[in-house]
Amino acid sequence: MCGINGVVGLKNISEVLFQGIRNLEYRGYDSCGVALMNKSNLMVQKNTGGVEEFFRKGNILATKGKIGIAHTRWATHGTVTRDNTHPFTSCDGAFALVHNGIISNYRFLRDGLIGEGHVFRSETDTEVIPHLLEKYYKKHKSVEKALVKTLNILEGTFAIAMISTHHPDQIFCARRESPLMLGIGDELKFVGSDFNAFIDYTKNAIIMEDDEYAILSRDSYVVKNFLTQEEIVKPITKIEWDSETAKKSGYPHYMLKEIYEQPQTINTALELDSNLMNEVVDMIDVSDKAYFVGVGSTFYVAKFSEYLFSSLTDSFIPAVSSDEFALLAKVDSKSLVLTLSQSGETFDTISALKFAKSKGAMTAAVVNVMGSSISRLVDKVILQGSGPEICVISTKAAFAQMIILTILALKLSLKRKKIKRREYDSSITALRELPEVIQNILNERSGFIHRIANNYSKVKNWLYLGRGIYYPVALESALKMKEVAYVHAEGMPGGFLKHGTLAMIDQDVNSIVFIPPRSDKKLYESTIHSVEEIRARSGFVLGVHFDEGSKNRDLFSEEIILPNVKPIVAPFVQLVIGQLLAYFTAISLKRNVDKPRSLAKSVTVG
Ligand code: F6R
């Protein structure tokens, strides 16, 4: 949602602070601010706009400091203005603070503080925190005591980093339900929303847990619980990703780079610890009731899994959007809730998990970010190892999750004797061959798809249609188009058309239909029937199909023809086409591909 970062060192750290907050910009990018301190001289600068623009225009790097905190914002409380930008300071200017999360009792606290004479300059929930720190510092004459008192009063979710003129060489930070990590370098100590904040400087991380706070100085740190004030000895986690993999490597955008990394994510998924995979399969097997839970793209991963498990394992495991889970699902100690999350920090999915746990349910997750909240909350976690996904829009992470769920479904199917070993082996072989198929499509068809995207980039409305497992493919592809190109795209099952939507078919509404291979005869024919329904009303259909050299071509207004593959991997090939169409349409419309409007990499608020 927002990115926070702090650095303390011996020499000037303004450049280090800039690198760190720039690496976190994918978490939010509507405004940016820093507080830097040299001796007891505290300097705060902030403005609307992205990180680079803010640092350049404000000439921030010219300001020297041995300690500093920074913030990149994705507005939740208060509009995008300079006044609402972090850091916030106390009335006496002794405390500067950045925050990610939502303080739910801020109105009550704010009214009380105003009554005591504090002056507020923003509309945010965050601003109560520095004022509370000032108030309790006056009483206790200790920054640590003031912090502990304040943290115990706050309700809601928070990750904070704070510096104070009372301790010019220390950073104070704390977390409750919002992600926060420490970076432990030899000469520099860091705090960050995630390890991208400090990955260029150290791979030694400490993952902060709920209700913990830390005090960092250049050559030491201490972590304590703010409910008990007990000191906690924290293990150091070695970050496995390197900063190079998090760079663009010559691609114009991270989105394209990450689409091209998908073949590799398939190989990684196939190499995952098979004991761990079997344990998750066993959990599904023994549960009375199971759910797949995710939101946004990961809800579509869940939906994809719902179809997979129905057809392969003969059990219906509903997909539920995380934000609706507590309103809909019935869970008890025999239920399994399998959550999907790229970031592992999504508020709605964490809430669904907490609800499930409060009912005693078993929990598991497929997550990309190690050390993330969801990965630590569940009974069993599969870390997908897809590498950093920097583009705000998820491509390779969601894609890899679908591969992992396919492997789980095949394993369960074999275990339940729904398929024979031969069929299992041939499906795994098809998955092993998939990286090459996708690589060839990326190498050979991207130019063609780029031209199609250019030709139709002015189309304002698209229907994305698919049947069976191609329905979630249509949903996910439509979401990609909406979020990166800002073009209206509605995903729908093909069979839905005749129940009303056909009325929309005219020259202003184009359709894209994801067609299964002919070998999936029934599904193929019913999908072609949807195409015919649209064509009968002179509607435009872009058919994405596997019919190399077939006679159906005059059925489509435009077509993307794919190499014939086994039905088990065909939806993945279609997904890549959906991603490329969205990417190239966004390029054609000159959108901000890696940082589209109104989306953040980890949506840590509800
Ligand atoms: C889509 C997208 C979002 C996320 C959703 C869940 O491209 O980025 O829809 O999929 O916010 O995020 P995670 O997977 O981090 O839980």
PDB file of N, CA, C and O and ligand atoms in Angstrom, residues 294-301 322 340-349 366 369 374 389 391-395 397-398 401 476 479-480 483 599-603, ligand 1:
ATOM      1  N   GLY A 294      -8.498 -16.037  -2.541  1.00  0.00           N
ATOM      2  CA  GLY A 294      -7.562 -15.007  -3.010  1.00  0.00           C
ATOM      3  C   GLY A 294      -8.388 -13.821  -3.460  1.00  0.00           C
ATOM      4  O   GLY A 294      -9.626 -13.867  -3.424  1.00  0.00           O
ATOM      5  N   VAL A 295      -7.736 -12.764  -3.908  1.00  0.00           N
ATOM      6  CA  VAL A 295      -8.488 -11.583  -4.322  1.00  0.00           C
ATOM      7  C   VAL A 295      -7.796 -10.945  -5.524  1.00  0.00           C
ATOM      8  O   VAL A 295      -6.578 -11.047  -5.657  1.00  0.00           O
ATOM      9  N   GLY A 296      -8.564 -10.316  -6.411  1.00  0.00           N
ATOM     10  CA  GLY A 296      -7.976  -9.791  -7.642  1.00  0.00           C
ATOM     11  C   GLY A 296      -7.500 -10.967  -8.478  1.00  0.00           C
ATOM     12  O   GLY A 296      -8.195 -11.980  -8.620  1.00  0.00           O
ATOM     13  N   SER A 297      -6.270 -10.867  -8.966  1.00  0.00           N
ATOM     14  CA  SER A 297      -5.738 -11.963  -9.793  1.00  0.00           C
ATOM     15  C   SER A 297      -5.705 -13.286  -9.042  1.00  0.00           C
ATOM     16  O   SER A 297      -5.924 -14.339  -9.634  1.00  0.00           O
ATOM     17  N   THR A 298      -5.405 -13.227  -7.746  1.00  0.00           N
ATOM     18  CA  THR A 298      -5.317 -14.506  -7.028  1.00  0.00           C
ATOM     19  C   THR A 298      -6.696 -15.117  -6.808  1.00  0.00           C
ATOM     20  O   THR A 298      -6.810 -16.319  -6.596  1.00  0.00           O
ATOM     21  N   PHE A 299      -7.757 -14.313  -6.870  1.00  0.00           N
ATOM     22  CA  PHE A 299      -9.096 -14.911  -6.877  1.00  0.00           C
ATOM     23  C   PHE A 299      -9.278 -15.694  -8.180  1.00  0.00           C
ATOM     24  O   PHE A 299      -9.867 -16.781  -8.200  1.00  0.00           O
ATOM     25  N   TYR A 300      -8.730 -15.149  -9.251  1.00  0.00           N
ATOM     26  CA  TYR A 300      -8.849 -15.888 -10.517  1.00  0.00           C
ATOM     27  C   TYR A 300      -7.972 -17.145 -10.512  1.00  0.00           C
ATOM     28  O   TYR A 300      -8.309 -18.141 -11.149  1.00  0.00           O
ATOM     29  N   VAL A 301      -6.862 -17.089  -9.777  1.00  0.00           N
ATOM     30  CA  VAL A 301      -6.078 -18.327  -9.589  1.00  0.00           C
ATOM     31  C   VAL A 301      -6.954 -19.338  -8.836  1.00  0.00           C
ATOM     32  O   VAL A 301      -7.001 -20.525  -9.171  1.00  0.00           O
ATOM     33  N   SER A 322     -11.367 -13.221  -1.224  1.00  0.00           N
ATOM     34  CA  SER A 322     -10.986 -13.007   0.186  1.00  0.00           C
ATOM     35  C   SER A 322     -11.900 -12.023   0.896  1.00  0.00           C
ATOM     36  O   SER A 322     -12.266 -12.212   2.063  1.00  0.00           O
ATOM     37  N   LEU A 340      -4.156 -17.864  -1.549  1.00  0.00           N
ATOM     38  CA  LEU A 340      -3.197 -17.573  -2.609  1.00  0.00           C
ATOM     39  C   LEU A 340      -2.865 -16.098  -2.531  1.00  0.00           C
ATOM     40  O   LEU A 340      -3.776 -15.268  -2.446  1.00  0.00           O
ATOM     41  N   SER A 341      -1.590 -15.786  -2.522  1.00  0.00           N
ATOM     42  CA  SER A 341      -1.212 -14.377  -2.466  1.00  0.00           C
ATOM     43  C   SER A 341       0.220 -14.230  -2.956  1.00  0.00           C
ATOM     44  O   SER A 341       1.115 -14.920  -2.491  1.00  0.00           O
ATOM     45  N   GLN A 342       0.387 -13.341  -3.900  1.00  0.00           N
ATOM     46  CA  GLN A 342       1.728 -13.061  -4.405  1.00  0.00           C
ATOM     47  C   GLN A 342       2.554 -12.364  -3.323  1.00  0.00           C
ATOM     48  O   GLN A 342       3.633 -12.789  -2.971  1.00  0.00           O
ATOM     49  N   SER A 343       1.976 -11.300  -2.744  1.00  0.00           N
ATOM     50  CA  SER A 343       2.731 -10.485  -1.779  1.00  0.00           C
ATOM     51  C   SER A 343       2.758 -11.114  -0.394  1.00  0.00           C
ATOM     52  O   SER A 343       3.672 -10.884   0.379  1.00  0.00           O
ATOM     53  N   GLY A 344       1.709 -11.880  -0.064  1.00  0.00           N
ATOM     54  CA  GLY A 344       1.588 -12.422   1.281  1.00  0.00           C
ATOM     55  C   GLY A 344       1.183 -11.372   2.298  1.00  0.00           C
ATOM     56  O   GLY A 344       1.244 -11.601   3.508  1.00  0.00           O
ATOM     57  N   GLU A 345       0.780 -10.203   1.823  1.00  0.00           N
ATOM     58  CA  GLU A 345       0.451  -9.116   2.752  1.00  0.00           C
ATOM     59  C   GLU A 345      -0.947  -8.559   2.515  1.00  0.00           C
ATOM     60  O   GLU A 345      -1.306  -7.549   3.130  1.00  0.00           O
ATOM     61  N   THR A 346      -1.721  -9.149   1.647  1.00  0.00           N
ATOM     62  CA  THR A 346      -3.009  -8.556   1.280  1.00  0.00           C
ATOM     63  C   THR A 346      -3.985  -8.594   2.454  1.00  0.00           C
ATOM     64  O   THR A 346      -4.295  -9.666   2.984  1.00  0.00           O
ATOM     65  N   PHE A 347      -4.467  -7.425   2.814  1.00  0.00           N
ATOM     66  CA  PHE A 347      -5.310  -7.293   4.002  1.00  0.00           C
ATOM     67  C   PHE A 347      -6.521  -8.228   3.929  1.00  0.00           C
ATOM     68  O   PHE A 347      -6.836  -8.933   4.892  1.00  0.00           O
ATOM     69  N   ASP A 348      -7.216  -8.211   2.788  1.00  0.00           N
ATOM     70  CA  ASP A 348      -8.453  -9.004   2.670  1.00  0.00           C
ATOM     71  C   ASP A 348      -8.161 -10.492   2.849  1.00  0.00           C
ATOM     72  O   ASP A 348      -8.952 -11.220   3.455  1.00  0.00           O
ATOM     73  N   THR A 349      -7.041 -10.940   2.340  1.00  0.00           N
ATOM     74  CA  THR A 349      -6.716 -12.363   2.436  1.00  0.00           C
ATOM     75  C   THR A 349      -6.272 -12.702   3.863  1.00  0.00           C
ATOM     76  O   THR A 349      -6.620 -13.761   4.397  1.00  0.00           O
ATOM     77  N   VAL A 366      -0.155 -20.544  -0.833  1.00  0.00           N
ATOM     78  CA  VAL A 366       0.894 -20.459  -1.860  1.00  0.00           C
ATOM     79  C   VAL A 366       1.225 -18.970  -1.962  1.00  0.00           C
ATOM     80  O   VAL A 366       0.356 -18.150  -2.270  1.00  0.00           O
ATOM     81  N   VAL A 369       6.313 -14.150  -1.556  1.00  0.00           N
ATOM     82  CA  VAL A 369       7.287 -13.389  -0.769  1.00  0.00           C
ATOM     83  C   VAL A 369       7.590 -14.098   0.553  1.00  0.00           C
ATOM     84  O   VAL A 369       6.706 -14.246   1.410  1.00  0.00           O
ATOM     85  N   ILE A 374       1.291 -13.647   5.482  1.00  0.00           N
ATOM     86  CA  ILE A 374       0.489 -14.852   5.208  1.00  0.00           C
ATOM     87  C   ILE A 374       1.355 -16.102   5.326  1.00  0.00           C
ATOM     88  O   ILE A 374       0.933 -17.128   5.863  1.00  0.00           O
ATOM     89  N   GLU A 389       8.603  -9.805  -8.120  1.00  0.00           N
ATOM     90  CA  GLU A 389       7.697  -9.287  -9.143  1.00  0.00           C
ATOM     91  C   GLU A 389       7.550  -7.801  -8.858  1.00  0.00           C
ATOM     92  O   GLU A 389       6.943  -7.414  -7.864  1.00  0.00           O
ATOM     93  N   CYS A 391       6.696  -5.196 -11.283  1.00  0.00           N
ATOM     94  CA  CYS A 391       5.534  -4.543 -11.904  1.00  0.00           C
ATOM     95  C   CYS A 391       4.359  -4.691 -10.938  1.00  0.00           C
ATOM     96  O   CYS A 391       4.152  -5.765 -10.360  1.00  0.00           O
ATOM     97  N   VAL A 392       3.617  -3.632 -10.767  1.00  0.00           N
ATOM     98  CA  VAL A 392       2.506  -3.667  -9.812  1.00  0.00           C
ATOM     99  C   VAL A 392       1.480  -4.721 -10.223  1.00  0.00           C
ATOM    100  O   VAL A 392       0.865  -5.381  -9.387  1.00  0.00           O
ATOM    101  N   ILE A 393       1.331  -4.892 -11.524  1.00  0.00           N
ATOM    102  CA  ILE A 393       0.387  -5.896 -12.028  1.00  0.00           C
ATOM    103  C   ILE A 393       1.014  -7.281 -11.935  1.00  0.00           C
ATOM    104  O   ILE A 393       2.159  -7.477 -12.312  1.00  0.00           O
ATOM    105  N   SER A 394       0.237  -8.218 -11.453  1.00  0.00           N
ATOM    106  CA  SER A 394       0.791  -9.565 -11.305  1.00  0.00           C
ATOM    107  C   SER A 394       0.681 -10.345 -12.618  1.00  0.00           C
ATOM    108  O   SER A 394      -0.384 -10.421 -13.213  1.00  0.00           O
ATOM    109  N   THR A 395       1.792 -10.890 -13.059  1.00  0.00           N
ATOM    110  CA  THR A 395       1.756 -11.804 -14.216  1.00  0.00           C
ATOM    111  C   THR A 395       2.379 -13.126 -13.793  1.00  0.00           C
ATOM    112  O   THR A 395       1.684 -14.093 -13.521  1.00  0.00           O
ATOM    113  N   ALA A 397       3.706 -14.211 -11.088  1.00  0.00           N
ATOM    114  CA  ALA A 397       3.408 -14.797  -9.771  1.00  0.00           C
ATOM    115  C   ALA A 397       2.075 -15.540  -9.815  1.00  0.00           C
ATOM    116  O   ALA A 397       1.963 -16.676  -9.333  1.00  0.00           O
ATOM    117  N   ALA A 398       1.054 -14.901 -10.406  1.00  0.00           N
ATOM    118  CA  ALA A 398      -0.258 -15.562 -10.499  1.00  0.00           C
ATOM    119  C   ALA A 398      -0.159 -16.781 -11.419  1.00  0.00           C
ATOM    120  O   ALA A 398      -0.723 -17.846 -11.146  1.00  0.00           O
ATOM    121  N   GLN A 401       1.420 -19.657  -9.680  1.00  0.00           N
ATOM    122  CA  GLN A 401       0.489 -20.274  -8.719  1.00  0.00           C
ATOM    123  C   GLN A 401      -0.439 -21.260  -9.429  1.00  0.00           C
ATOM    124  O   GLN A 401      -0.766 -22.317  -8.895  1.00  0.00           O
ATOM    125  N   GLU A 476      -9.146 -13.401 -15.828  1.00  0.00           N
ATOM    126  CA  GLU A 476      -7.809 -12.887 -15.505  1.00  0.00           C
ATOM    127  C   GLU A 476      -7.292 -12.007 -16.651  1.00  0.00           C
ATOM    128  O   GLU A 476      -6.703 -10.950 -16.417  1.00  0.00           O
ATOM    129  N   LEU A 479      -8.971  -8.690 -16.498  1.00  0.00           N
ATOM    130  CA  LEU A 479      -8.440  -7.857 -15.409  1.00  0.00           C
ATOM    131  C   LEU A 479      -7.121  -7.207 -15.845  1.00  0.00           C
ATOM    132  O   LEU A 479      -6.876  -6.025 -15.590  1.00  0.00           O
ATOM    133  N   LYS A 480      -6.273  -7.974 -16.521  1.00  0.00           N
ATOM    134  CA  LYS A 480      -4.999  -7.416 -16.996  1.00  0.00           C
ATOM    135  C   LYS A 480      -5.279  -6.212 -17.896  1.00  0.00           C
ATOM    136  O   LYS A 480      -4.639  -5.180 -17.780  1.00  0.00           O
ATOM    137  N   GLU A 483      -6.570  -3.198 -15.743  1.00  0.00           N
ATOM    138  CA  GLU A 483      -5.668  -2.542 -14.797  1.00  0.00           C
ATOM    139  C   GLU A 483      -4.465  -1.880 -15.450  1.00  0.00           C
ATOM    140  O   GLU A 483      -3.968  -0.895 -14.932  1.00  0.00           O
ATOM    141  N   LEU A 599      -3.611   1.225  -8.290  1.00  0.00           N
ATOM    142  CA  LEU A 599      -3.307  -0.144  -7.857  1.00  0.00           C
ATOM    143  C   LEU A 599      -1.980  -0.112  -7.111  1.00  0.00           C
ATOM    144  O   LEU A 599      -1.102   0.675  -7.439  1.00  0.00           O
ATOM    145  N   ALA A 600      -1.862  -0.931  -6.082  1.00  0.00           N
ATOM    146  CA  ALA A 600      -0.589  -1.021  -5.359  1.00  0.00           C
ATOM    147  C   ALA A 600      -0.175  -2.475  -5.303  1.00  0.00           C
ATOM    148  O   ALA A 600      -1.000  -3.375  -5.454  1.00  0.00           O
ATOM    149  N   LYS A 601       1.105  -2.689  -5.108  1.00  0.00           N
ATOM    150  CA  LYS A 601       1.616  -4.062  -5.163  1.00  0.00           C
ATOM    151  C   LYS A 601       1.105  -4.908  -4.018  1.00  0.00           C
ATOM    152  O   LYS A 601       0.812  -6.075  -4.184  1.00  0.00           O
ATOM    153  N   SER A 602       1.060  -4.327  -2.834  1.00  0.00           N
ATOM    154  CA  SER A 602       0.431  -5.114  -1.770  1.00  0.00           C
ATOM    155  C   SER A 602      -0.619  -4.237  -1.129  1.00  0.00           C
ATOM    156  O   SER A 602      -0.316  -3.162  -0.603  1.00  0.00           O
ATOM    157  N   VAL A 603      -1.850  -4.696  -1.227  1.00  0.00           N
ATOM    158  CA  VAL A 603      -2.979  -3.891  -0.769  1.00  0.00           C
ATOM    159  C   VAL A 603      -3.221  -4.237   0.704  1.00  0.00           C
ATOM    160  O   VAL A 603      -3.959  -5.159   1.023  1.00  0.00           O
TER     161      VAL A 603
HETATM  162  C1  F6R B   1      -3.612  -7.927 -10.372  1.00  0.00           C
HETATM  163  C2  F6R B   1      -3.138  -7.513  -9.086  1.00  0.00           C
HETATM  164  C3  F6R B   1      -4.080  -7.543  -7.924  1.00  0.00           C
HETATM  165  C4  F6R B   1      -3.570  -8.588  -6.925  1.00  0.00           C
HETATM  166  C5  F6R B   1      -4.417  -8.580  -5.647  1.00  0.00           C
HETATM  167  C6  F6R B   1      -3.975  -9.655  -4.670  1.00  0.00           C
HETATM  168  O1  F6R B   1      -2.635  -7.850 -11.339  1.00  0.00           O
HETATM  169  O2  F6R B   1      -1.995  -7.194  -8.932  1.00  0.00           O
HETATM  170  O3  F6R B   1      -5.383  -7.847  -8.330  1.00  0.00           O
HETATM  171  O4  F6R B   1      -3.626  -9.843  -7.545  1.00  0.00           O
HETATM  172  O5  F6R B   1      -4.316  -7.322  -5.053  1.00  0.00           O
HETATM  173  O6  F6R B   1      -2.637  -9.478  -4.330  1.00  0.00           O
HETATM  174  P1  F6R B   1      -1.763 -10.639  -3.668  1.00  0.00           P
HETATM  175  O7  F6R B   1      -1.578 -11.707  -4.676  1.00  0.00           O
HETATM  176  O8  F6R B   1      -0.487  -9.963  -3.290  1.00  0.00           O
HETATM  177  O9  F6R B   1      -2.537 -11.126  -2.466  1.00  0.00           O
END
